CSV table of C-alpha atoms and ligand atoms in Angstrom, one decimal:
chain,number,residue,atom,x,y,z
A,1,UNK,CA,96.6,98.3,118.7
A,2,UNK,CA,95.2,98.9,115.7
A,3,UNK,CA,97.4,99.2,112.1
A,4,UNK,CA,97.3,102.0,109.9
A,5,UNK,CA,97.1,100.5,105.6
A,6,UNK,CA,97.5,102.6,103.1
A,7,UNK,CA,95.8,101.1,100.5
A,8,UNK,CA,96.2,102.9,96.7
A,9,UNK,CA,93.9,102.6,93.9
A,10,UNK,CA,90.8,102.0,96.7
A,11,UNK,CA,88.7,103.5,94.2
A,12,UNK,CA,88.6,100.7,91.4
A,13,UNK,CA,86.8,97.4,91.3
A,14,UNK,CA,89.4,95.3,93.4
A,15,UNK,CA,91.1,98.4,95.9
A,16,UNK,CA,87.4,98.9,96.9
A,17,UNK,CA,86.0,95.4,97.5
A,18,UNK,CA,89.1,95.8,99.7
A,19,UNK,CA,88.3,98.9,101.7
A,20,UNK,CA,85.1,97.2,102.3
A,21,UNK,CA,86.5,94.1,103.4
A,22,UNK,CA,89.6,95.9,105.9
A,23,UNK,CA,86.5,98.0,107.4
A,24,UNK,CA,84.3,95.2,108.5
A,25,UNK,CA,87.1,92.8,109.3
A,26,UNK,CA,89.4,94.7,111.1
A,27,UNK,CA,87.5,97.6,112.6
A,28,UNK,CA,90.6,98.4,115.0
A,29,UNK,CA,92.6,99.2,111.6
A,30,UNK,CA,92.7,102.4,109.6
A,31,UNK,CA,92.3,102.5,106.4
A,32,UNK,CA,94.0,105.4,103.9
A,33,UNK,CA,93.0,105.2,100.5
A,34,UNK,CA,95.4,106.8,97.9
A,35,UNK,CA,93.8,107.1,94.5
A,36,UNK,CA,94.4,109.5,91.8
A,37,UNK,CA,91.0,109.1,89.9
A,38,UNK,CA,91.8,108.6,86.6
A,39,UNK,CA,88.6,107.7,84.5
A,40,UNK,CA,89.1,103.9,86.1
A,41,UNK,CA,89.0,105.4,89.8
A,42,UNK,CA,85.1,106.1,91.1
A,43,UNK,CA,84.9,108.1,94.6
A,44,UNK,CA,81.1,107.4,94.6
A,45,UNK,CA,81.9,103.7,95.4
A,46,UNK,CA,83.4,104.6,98.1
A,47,UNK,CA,80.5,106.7,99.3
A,48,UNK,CA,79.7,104.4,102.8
A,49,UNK,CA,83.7,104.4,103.2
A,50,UNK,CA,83.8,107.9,103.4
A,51,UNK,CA,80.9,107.9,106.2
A,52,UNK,CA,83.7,105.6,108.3
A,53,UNK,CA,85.7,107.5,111.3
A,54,UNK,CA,88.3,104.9,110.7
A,55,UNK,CA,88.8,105.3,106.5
A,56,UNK,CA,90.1,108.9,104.9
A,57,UNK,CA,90.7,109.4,100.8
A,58,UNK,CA,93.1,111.1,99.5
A,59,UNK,CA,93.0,112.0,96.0
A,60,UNK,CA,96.9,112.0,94.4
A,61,UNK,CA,99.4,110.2,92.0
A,62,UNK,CA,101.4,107.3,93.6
A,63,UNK,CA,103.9,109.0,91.1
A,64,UNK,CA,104.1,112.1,92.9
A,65,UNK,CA,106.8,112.1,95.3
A,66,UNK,CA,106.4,114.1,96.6
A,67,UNK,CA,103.1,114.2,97.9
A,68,UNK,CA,103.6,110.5,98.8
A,69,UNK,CA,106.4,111.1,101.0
A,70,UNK,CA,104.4,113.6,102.9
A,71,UNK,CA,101.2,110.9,102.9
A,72,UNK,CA,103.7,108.6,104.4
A,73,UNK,CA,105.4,110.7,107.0
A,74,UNK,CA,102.5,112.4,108.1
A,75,UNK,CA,100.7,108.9,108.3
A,76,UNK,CA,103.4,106.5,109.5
A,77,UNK,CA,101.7,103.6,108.1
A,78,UNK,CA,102.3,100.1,109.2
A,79,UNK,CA,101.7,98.4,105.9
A,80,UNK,CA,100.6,99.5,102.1
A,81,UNK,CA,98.6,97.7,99.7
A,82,UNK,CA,99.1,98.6,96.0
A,83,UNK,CA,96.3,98.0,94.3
A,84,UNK,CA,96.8,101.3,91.7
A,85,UNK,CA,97.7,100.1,88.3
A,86,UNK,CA,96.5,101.3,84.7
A,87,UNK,CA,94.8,97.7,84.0
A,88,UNK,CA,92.7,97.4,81.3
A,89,UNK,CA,94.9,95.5,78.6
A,90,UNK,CA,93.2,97.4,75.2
A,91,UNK,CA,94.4,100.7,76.5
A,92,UNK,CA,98.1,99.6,76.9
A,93,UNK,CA,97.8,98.4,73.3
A,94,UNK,CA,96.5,101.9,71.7
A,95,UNK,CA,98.9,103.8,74.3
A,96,UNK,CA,101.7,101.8,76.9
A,97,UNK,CA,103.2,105.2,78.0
A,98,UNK,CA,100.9,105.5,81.2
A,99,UNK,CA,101.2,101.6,82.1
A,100,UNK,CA,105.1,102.2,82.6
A,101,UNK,CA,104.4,105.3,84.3
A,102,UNK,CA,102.3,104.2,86.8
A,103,UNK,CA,102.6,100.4,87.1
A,104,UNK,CA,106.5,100.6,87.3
A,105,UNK,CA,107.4,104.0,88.7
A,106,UNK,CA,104.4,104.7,90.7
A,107,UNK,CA,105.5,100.9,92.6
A,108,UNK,CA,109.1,102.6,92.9
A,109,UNK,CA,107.7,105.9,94.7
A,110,UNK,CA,106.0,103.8,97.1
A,111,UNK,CA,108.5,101.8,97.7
A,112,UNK,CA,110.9,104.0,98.6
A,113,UNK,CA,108.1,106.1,100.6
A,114,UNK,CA,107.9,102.5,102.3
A,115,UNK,CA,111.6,102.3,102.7
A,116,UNK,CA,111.7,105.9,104.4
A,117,UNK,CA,109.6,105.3,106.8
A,118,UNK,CA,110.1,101.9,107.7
A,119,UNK,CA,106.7,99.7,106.6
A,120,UNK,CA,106.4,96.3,108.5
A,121,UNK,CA,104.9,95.4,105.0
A,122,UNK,CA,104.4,96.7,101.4
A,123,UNK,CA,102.3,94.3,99.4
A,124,UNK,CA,102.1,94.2,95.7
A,125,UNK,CA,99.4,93.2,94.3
A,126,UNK,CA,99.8,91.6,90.2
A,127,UNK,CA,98.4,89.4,88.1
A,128,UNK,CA,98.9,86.1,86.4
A,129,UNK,CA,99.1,87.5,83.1
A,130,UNK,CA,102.5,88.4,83.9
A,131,UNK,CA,103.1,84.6,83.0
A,132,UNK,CA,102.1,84.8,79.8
A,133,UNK,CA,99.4,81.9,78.4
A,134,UNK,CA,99.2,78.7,78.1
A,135,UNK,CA,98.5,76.9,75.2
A,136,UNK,CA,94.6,75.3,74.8
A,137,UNK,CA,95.7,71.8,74.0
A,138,UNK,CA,98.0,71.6,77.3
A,139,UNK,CA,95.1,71.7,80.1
A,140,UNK,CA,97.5,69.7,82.2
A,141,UNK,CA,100.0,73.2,82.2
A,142,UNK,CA,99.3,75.8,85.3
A,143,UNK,CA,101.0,79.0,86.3
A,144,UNK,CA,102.6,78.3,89.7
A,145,UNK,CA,105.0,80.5,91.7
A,146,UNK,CA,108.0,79.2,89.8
A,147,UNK,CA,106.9,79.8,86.3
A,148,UNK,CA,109.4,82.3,84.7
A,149,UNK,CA,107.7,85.7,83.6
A,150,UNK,CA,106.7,86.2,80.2
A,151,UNK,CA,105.1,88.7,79.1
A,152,UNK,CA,102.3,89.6,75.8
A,153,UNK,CA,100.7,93.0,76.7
A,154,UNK,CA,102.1,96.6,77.3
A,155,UNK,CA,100.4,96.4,80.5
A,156,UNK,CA,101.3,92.8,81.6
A,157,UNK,CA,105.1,93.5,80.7
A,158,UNK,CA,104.7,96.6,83.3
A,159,UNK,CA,103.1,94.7,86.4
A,160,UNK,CA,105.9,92.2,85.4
A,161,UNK,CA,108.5,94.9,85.8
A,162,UNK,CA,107.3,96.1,88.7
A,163,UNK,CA,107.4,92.8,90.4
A,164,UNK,CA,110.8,92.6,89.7
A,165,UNK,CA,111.1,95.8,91.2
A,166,UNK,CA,109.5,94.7,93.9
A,167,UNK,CA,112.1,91.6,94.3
A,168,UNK,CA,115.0,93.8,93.9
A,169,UNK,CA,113.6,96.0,96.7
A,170,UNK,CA,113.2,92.7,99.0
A,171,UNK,CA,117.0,91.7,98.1
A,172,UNK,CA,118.7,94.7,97.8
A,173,UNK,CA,117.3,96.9,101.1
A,174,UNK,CA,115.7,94.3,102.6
A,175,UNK,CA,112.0,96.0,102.2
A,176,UNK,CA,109.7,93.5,103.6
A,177,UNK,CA,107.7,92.7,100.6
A,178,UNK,CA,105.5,90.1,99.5
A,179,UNK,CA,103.7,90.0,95.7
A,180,UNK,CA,100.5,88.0,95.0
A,181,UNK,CA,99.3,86.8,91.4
A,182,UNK,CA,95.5,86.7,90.8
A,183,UNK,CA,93.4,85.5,87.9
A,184,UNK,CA,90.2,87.6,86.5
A,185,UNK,CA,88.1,88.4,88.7
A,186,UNK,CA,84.6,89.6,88.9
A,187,UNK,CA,82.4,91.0,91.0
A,188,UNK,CA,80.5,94.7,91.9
A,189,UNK,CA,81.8,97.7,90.9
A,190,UNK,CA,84.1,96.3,87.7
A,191,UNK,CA,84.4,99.0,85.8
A,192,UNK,CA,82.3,98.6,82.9
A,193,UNK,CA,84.8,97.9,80.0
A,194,UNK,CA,86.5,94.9,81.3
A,195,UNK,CA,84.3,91.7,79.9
A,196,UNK,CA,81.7,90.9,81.9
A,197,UNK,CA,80.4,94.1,83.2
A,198,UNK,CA,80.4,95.6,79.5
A,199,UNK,CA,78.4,92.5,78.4
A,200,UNK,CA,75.9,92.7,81.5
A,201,UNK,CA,75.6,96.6,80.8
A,202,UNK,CA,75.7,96.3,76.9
A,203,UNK,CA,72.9,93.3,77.0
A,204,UNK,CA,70.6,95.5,79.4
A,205,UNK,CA,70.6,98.2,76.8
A,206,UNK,CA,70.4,95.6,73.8
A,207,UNK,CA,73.3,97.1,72.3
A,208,UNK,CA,75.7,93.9,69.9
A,209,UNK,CA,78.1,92.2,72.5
A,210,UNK,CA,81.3,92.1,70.9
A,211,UNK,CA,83.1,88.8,71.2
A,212,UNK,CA,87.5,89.1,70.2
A,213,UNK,CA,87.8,86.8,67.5
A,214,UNK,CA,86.1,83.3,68.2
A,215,UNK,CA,85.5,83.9,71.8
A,216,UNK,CA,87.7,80.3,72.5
A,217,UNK,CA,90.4,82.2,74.8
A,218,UNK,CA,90.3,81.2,78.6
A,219,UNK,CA,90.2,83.0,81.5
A,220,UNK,CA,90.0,81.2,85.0
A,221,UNK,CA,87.9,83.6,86.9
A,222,UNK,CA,87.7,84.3,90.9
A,223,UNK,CA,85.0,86.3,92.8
A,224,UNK,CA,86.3,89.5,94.0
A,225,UNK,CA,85.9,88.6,97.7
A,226,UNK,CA,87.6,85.8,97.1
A,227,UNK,CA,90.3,87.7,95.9
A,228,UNK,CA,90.4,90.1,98.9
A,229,UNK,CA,90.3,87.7,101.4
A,230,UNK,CA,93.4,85.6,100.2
A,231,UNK,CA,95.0,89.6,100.1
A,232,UNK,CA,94.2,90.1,103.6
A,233,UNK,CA,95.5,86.6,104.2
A,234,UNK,CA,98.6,86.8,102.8
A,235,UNK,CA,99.6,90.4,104.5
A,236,UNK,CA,98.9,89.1,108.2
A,237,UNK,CA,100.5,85.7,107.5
A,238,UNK,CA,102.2,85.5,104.8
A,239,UNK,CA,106.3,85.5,104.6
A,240,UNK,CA,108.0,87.9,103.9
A,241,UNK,CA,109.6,88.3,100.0
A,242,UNK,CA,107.6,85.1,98.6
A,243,UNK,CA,105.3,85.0,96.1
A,244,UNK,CA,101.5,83.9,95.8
A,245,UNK,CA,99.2,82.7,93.1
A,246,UNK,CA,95.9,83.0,93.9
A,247,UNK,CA,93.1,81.6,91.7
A,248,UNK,CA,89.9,79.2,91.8
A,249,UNK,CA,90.5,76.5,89.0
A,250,UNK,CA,87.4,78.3,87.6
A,251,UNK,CA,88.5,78.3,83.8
A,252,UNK,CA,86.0,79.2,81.0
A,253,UNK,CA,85.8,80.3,77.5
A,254,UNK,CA,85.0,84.1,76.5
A,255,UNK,CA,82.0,83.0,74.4
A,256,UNK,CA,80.5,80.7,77.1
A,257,UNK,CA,80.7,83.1,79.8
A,258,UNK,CA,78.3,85.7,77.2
A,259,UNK,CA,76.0,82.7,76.3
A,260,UNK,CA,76.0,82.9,79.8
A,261,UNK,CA,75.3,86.1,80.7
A,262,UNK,CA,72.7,86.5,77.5
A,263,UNK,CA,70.6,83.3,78.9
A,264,UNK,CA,70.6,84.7,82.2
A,265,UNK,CA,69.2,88.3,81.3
A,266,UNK,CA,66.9,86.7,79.0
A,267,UNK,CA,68.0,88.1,76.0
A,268,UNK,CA,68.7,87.2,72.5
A,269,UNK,CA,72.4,85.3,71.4
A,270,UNK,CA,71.8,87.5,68.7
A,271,UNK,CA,73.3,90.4,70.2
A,272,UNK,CA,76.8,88.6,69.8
A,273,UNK,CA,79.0,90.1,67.2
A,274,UNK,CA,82.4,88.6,66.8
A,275,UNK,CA,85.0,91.4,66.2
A,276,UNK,CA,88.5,91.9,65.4
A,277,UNK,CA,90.7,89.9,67.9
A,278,UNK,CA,92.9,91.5,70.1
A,279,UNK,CA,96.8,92.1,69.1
A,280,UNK,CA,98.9,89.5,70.8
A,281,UNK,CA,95.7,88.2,72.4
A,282,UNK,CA,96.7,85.4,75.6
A,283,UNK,CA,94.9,81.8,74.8
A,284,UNK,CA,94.5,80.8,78.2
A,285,UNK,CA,95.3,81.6,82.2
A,286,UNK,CA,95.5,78.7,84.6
A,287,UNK,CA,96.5,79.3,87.9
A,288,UNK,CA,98.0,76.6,90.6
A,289,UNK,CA,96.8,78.1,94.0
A,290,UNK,CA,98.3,75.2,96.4
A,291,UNK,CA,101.0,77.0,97.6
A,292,UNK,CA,97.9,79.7,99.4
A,293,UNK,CA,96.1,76.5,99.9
A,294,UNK,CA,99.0,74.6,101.6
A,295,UNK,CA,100.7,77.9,103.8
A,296,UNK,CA,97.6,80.1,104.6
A,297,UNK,CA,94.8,77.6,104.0
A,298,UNK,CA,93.0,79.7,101.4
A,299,UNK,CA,90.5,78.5,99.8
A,300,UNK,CA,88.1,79.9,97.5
A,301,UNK,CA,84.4,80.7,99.3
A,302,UNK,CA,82.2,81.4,95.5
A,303,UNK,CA,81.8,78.9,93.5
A,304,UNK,CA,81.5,81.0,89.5
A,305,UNK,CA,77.3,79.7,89.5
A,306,UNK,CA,76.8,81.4,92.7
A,307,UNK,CA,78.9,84.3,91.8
A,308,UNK,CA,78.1,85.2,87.9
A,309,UNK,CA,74.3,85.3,89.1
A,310,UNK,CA,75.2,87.9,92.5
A,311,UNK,CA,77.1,90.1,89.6
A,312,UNK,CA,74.7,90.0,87.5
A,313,UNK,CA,71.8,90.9,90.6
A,314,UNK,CA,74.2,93.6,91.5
A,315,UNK,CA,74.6,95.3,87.9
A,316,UNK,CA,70.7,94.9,88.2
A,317,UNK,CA,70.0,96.5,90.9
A,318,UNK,CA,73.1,99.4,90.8
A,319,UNK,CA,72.1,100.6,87.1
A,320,UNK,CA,72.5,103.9,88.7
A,321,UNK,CA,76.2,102.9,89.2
A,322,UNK,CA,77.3,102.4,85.8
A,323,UNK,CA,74.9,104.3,84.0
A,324,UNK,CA,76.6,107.6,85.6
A,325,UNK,CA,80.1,105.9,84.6
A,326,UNK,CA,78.6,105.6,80.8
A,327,UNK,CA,77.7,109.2,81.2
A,328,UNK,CA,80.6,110.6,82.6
A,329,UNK,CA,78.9,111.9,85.8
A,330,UNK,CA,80.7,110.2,87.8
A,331,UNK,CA,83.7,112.2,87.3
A,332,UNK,CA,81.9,115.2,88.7
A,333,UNK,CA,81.4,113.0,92.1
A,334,UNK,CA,84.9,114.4,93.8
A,335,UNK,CA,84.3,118.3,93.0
A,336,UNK,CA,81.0,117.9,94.3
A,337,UNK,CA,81.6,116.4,97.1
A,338,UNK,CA,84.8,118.1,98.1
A,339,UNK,CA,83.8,121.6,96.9
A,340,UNK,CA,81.1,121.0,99.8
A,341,UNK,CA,83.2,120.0,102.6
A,342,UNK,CA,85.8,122.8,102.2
A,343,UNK,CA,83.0,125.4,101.9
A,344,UNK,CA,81.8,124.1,105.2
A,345,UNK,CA,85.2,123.8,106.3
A,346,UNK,CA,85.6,127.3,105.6
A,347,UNK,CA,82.8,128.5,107.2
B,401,NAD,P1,90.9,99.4,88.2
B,401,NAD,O1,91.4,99.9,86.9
B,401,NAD,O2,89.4,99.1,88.4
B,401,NAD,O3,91.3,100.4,89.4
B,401,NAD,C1,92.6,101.0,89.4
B,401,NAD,C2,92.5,102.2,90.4
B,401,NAD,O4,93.8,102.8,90.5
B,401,NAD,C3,91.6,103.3,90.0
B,401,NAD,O5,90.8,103.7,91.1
B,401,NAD,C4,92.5,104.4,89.5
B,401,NAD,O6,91.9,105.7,89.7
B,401,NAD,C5,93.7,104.2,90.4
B,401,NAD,N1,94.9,104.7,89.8
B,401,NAD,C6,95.4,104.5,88.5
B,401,NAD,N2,96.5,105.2,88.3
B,401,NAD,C7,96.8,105.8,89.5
B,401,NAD,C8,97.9,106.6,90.0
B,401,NAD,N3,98.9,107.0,89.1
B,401,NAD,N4,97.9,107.0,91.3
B,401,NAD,C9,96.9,106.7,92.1
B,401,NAD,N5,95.8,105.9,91.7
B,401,NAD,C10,95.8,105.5,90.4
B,401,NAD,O7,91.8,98.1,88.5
B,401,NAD,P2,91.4,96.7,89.2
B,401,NAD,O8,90.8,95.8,88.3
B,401,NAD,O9,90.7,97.0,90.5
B,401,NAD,O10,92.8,96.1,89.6
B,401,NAD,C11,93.5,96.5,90.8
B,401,NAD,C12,94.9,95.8,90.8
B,401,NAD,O11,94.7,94.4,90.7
B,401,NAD,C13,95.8,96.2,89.6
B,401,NAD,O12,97.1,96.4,90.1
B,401,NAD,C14,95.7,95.1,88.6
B,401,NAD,O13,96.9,94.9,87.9
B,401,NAD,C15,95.5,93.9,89.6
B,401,NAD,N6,94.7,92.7,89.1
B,401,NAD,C16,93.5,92.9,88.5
B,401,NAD,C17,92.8,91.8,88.1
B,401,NAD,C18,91.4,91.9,87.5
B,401,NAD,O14,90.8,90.9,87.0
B,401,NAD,N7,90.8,93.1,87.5
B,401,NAD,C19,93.3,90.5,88.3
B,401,NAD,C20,94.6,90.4,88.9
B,401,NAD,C21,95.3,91.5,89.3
B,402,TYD,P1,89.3,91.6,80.0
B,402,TYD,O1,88.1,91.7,80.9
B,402,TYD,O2,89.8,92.8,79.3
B,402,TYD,O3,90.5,91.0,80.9
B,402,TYD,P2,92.0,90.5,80.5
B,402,TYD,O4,92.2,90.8,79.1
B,402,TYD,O5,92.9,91.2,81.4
B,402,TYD,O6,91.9,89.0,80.7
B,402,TYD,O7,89.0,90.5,78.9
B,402,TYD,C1,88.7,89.2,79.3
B,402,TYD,C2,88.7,88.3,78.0
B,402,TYD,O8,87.5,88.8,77.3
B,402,TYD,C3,89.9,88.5,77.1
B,402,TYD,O9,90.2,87.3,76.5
B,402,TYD,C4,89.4,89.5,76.1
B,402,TYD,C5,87.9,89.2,76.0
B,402,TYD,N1,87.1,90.4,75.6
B,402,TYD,C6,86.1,90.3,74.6
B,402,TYD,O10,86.0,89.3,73.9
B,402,TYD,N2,85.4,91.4,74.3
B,402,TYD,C7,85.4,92.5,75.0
B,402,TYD,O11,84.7,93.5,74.7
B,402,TYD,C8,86.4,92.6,76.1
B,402,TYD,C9,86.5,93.9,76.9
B,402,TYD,C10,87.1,91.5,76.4
């Protein structure tokens, strides 16, 4: 029989590449997308979702208690996904308040909505900045499972709390949890203030691409599928109250990854305009994925060349996409389309 997932935060970059990805895997399962829709959250992506029998939206706060212990008795699910998460790492410098808000209490409402009604899984889904960074001169040095949590950002400190959370939960009530650890990824629908959909977008529009500091900090980057797929992986396989890195060895320099994107949209190196760095800015991410390798035989299907240049198609060809997010229409997307269905429910 088929399972029911609620998956929060399914309308941002990663919870969406998801939904997709449940849809046309696991057509017997039904999907329940939880997203509250702050600016990050885009219901328009999930436009052919919403056309699905097996996929319904529901538009609330994973802090809401409320409301998610009614989602959760009236849906019984089998297993939740928690993709929501204030994520961009600027914002939690100019204002953390939110990041605890919904990164560590919003995980504790679900949890316990989990607990309640007795989940045969609740996966986290973090980062690997919760490791910290590495330093530039060690490229021997990876994050593995075992690497003890330390944190630089706001927002890295708050995924890093909730994973404890999360481990408490495991220990203490016996919640059957499991927690994966991903490096950047990229992909479609990135919002378009994360780095490489704001250079794409900004470059289109020739507006200055602005590099933190000298663009030498690493990221190791994955393709969002990628990402997804190891996800999907780990919550039909995986054990129960482990950990798992995932990640692609794919490390490159900020600046290289612009040069990049510049040569490939045939536009000017010019336009790069090294700023201010960022407070507290993390050197470099490495992740060790052989433990996802080893136990679940994950491995990475995109190589970056293959995957920078799909991206890049995709922003191409889906200008209307982030154009309405750079004009704010998008926010207008849920009235619209909800003010319709109730009139016509109403009729
Ligand atoms: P995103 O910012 O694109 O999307 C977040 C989604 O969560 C949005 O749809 C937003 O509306 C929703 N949301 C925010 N607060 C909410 C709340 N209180 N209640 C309900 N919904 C809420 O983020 P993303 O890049 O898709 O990241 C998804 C998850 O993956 C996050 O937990 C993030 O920490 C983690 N992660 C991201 C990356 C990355 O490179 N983007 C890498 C590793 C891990
Ligand atoms: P980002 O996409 O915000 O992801 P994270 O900080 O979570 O890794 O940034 C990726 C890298 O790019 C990071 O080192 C900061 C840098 N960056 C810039 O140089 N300029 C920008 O405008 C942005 C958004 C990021």
């Amino acid at each position: 029989m088929g399972k029911t997932i609620i998956v929060t935060g399914g309308a941002g970059f990663i919870g969406a590449n998801f939904v997709y990805l449940e849809l046309r895997e696991h057509p017997e399962d039904r999907i329940v997308c939880v997203d509250k829709l702050t600016y990050a959250g885009n219901l328009e992506t999930l436009a052919e979702a919403l056309q699905n029998p097996q996929f319904r939206f529901v538009k609330a706060d994973i802090c809401d208690r409320e409301a998610m212990f009614a989602l959760f008795r009236e849906e019984q699910p089998d297993m939740v996904v928690n993709f929501a998460a204030e994520s961009h790492v600027d914002r939690s410098i100019e204002d953390p308040g939110i990041f605890l808000q919904t990164n560590i209490i919003g995980t504790q409402v679900l949890m316990d909505a989990s607990r309640e009604v007795g989940v045969e899984r609740y996966h986290q889904v973090s980062t690997d900045e919760v490791y910290g960074d590495l330093p530039l001169d060690r490229p021997d040095l990876f994050f593995t499972e075992e690497t003890p949590l330390k944190t630089s950002s706001p927002y890295s400190s708050s995924k890093a709390g909730a994973d404890l959370l999360v481990n408490a939960y495991h220990r203490t009530y016996g919640l059957p949890t499991t927690i994966s650890r991903c490096s950047n990824n990229y992909g479609p629908y990135q919002f378009p203030e994360k780095l490489i959909p704001l250079m794409i977008a900004n470059a289109l529009e020739d507006k200055p691409l602005p590099v933190y500091g000298e663009g030498k900090n690493v990221r190791d980057w994955l393709y969002v599928e990628d990402h997804c797929k190891a996800i999907d992986l780990i919550l039909r396989q995986g054990k129960v109250g482990e950990v798992y890195n995932i990640g692609g060895h794919n490390e490159m320099h900020n600046i290289d990854i612009v040069r990049l994107i510049c040569q490939a949209l045939g536009k000017s190196e010019d336009l790069i305009v090294h700023v201010t760095d960022r407070k507290g800015h993390d050197m470099r991410y490495a992740i060790d994925p052989a433990k996802m390798q080893r136990e679940l035989g994950w491995q990475p299907e995109t190589l970056f060349r293959d995957g920078i240049q799909k991206t890049i198609q995709w922003y191409l060809t889906h200008q209307d996409w982030w154009q309405r997010i750079l004009s704010g229409d998008y926010q207008r997307y849920y009235e619209e389309m909800y003010a319709k269905r109730i009139a016509e429910g109403t009729k």
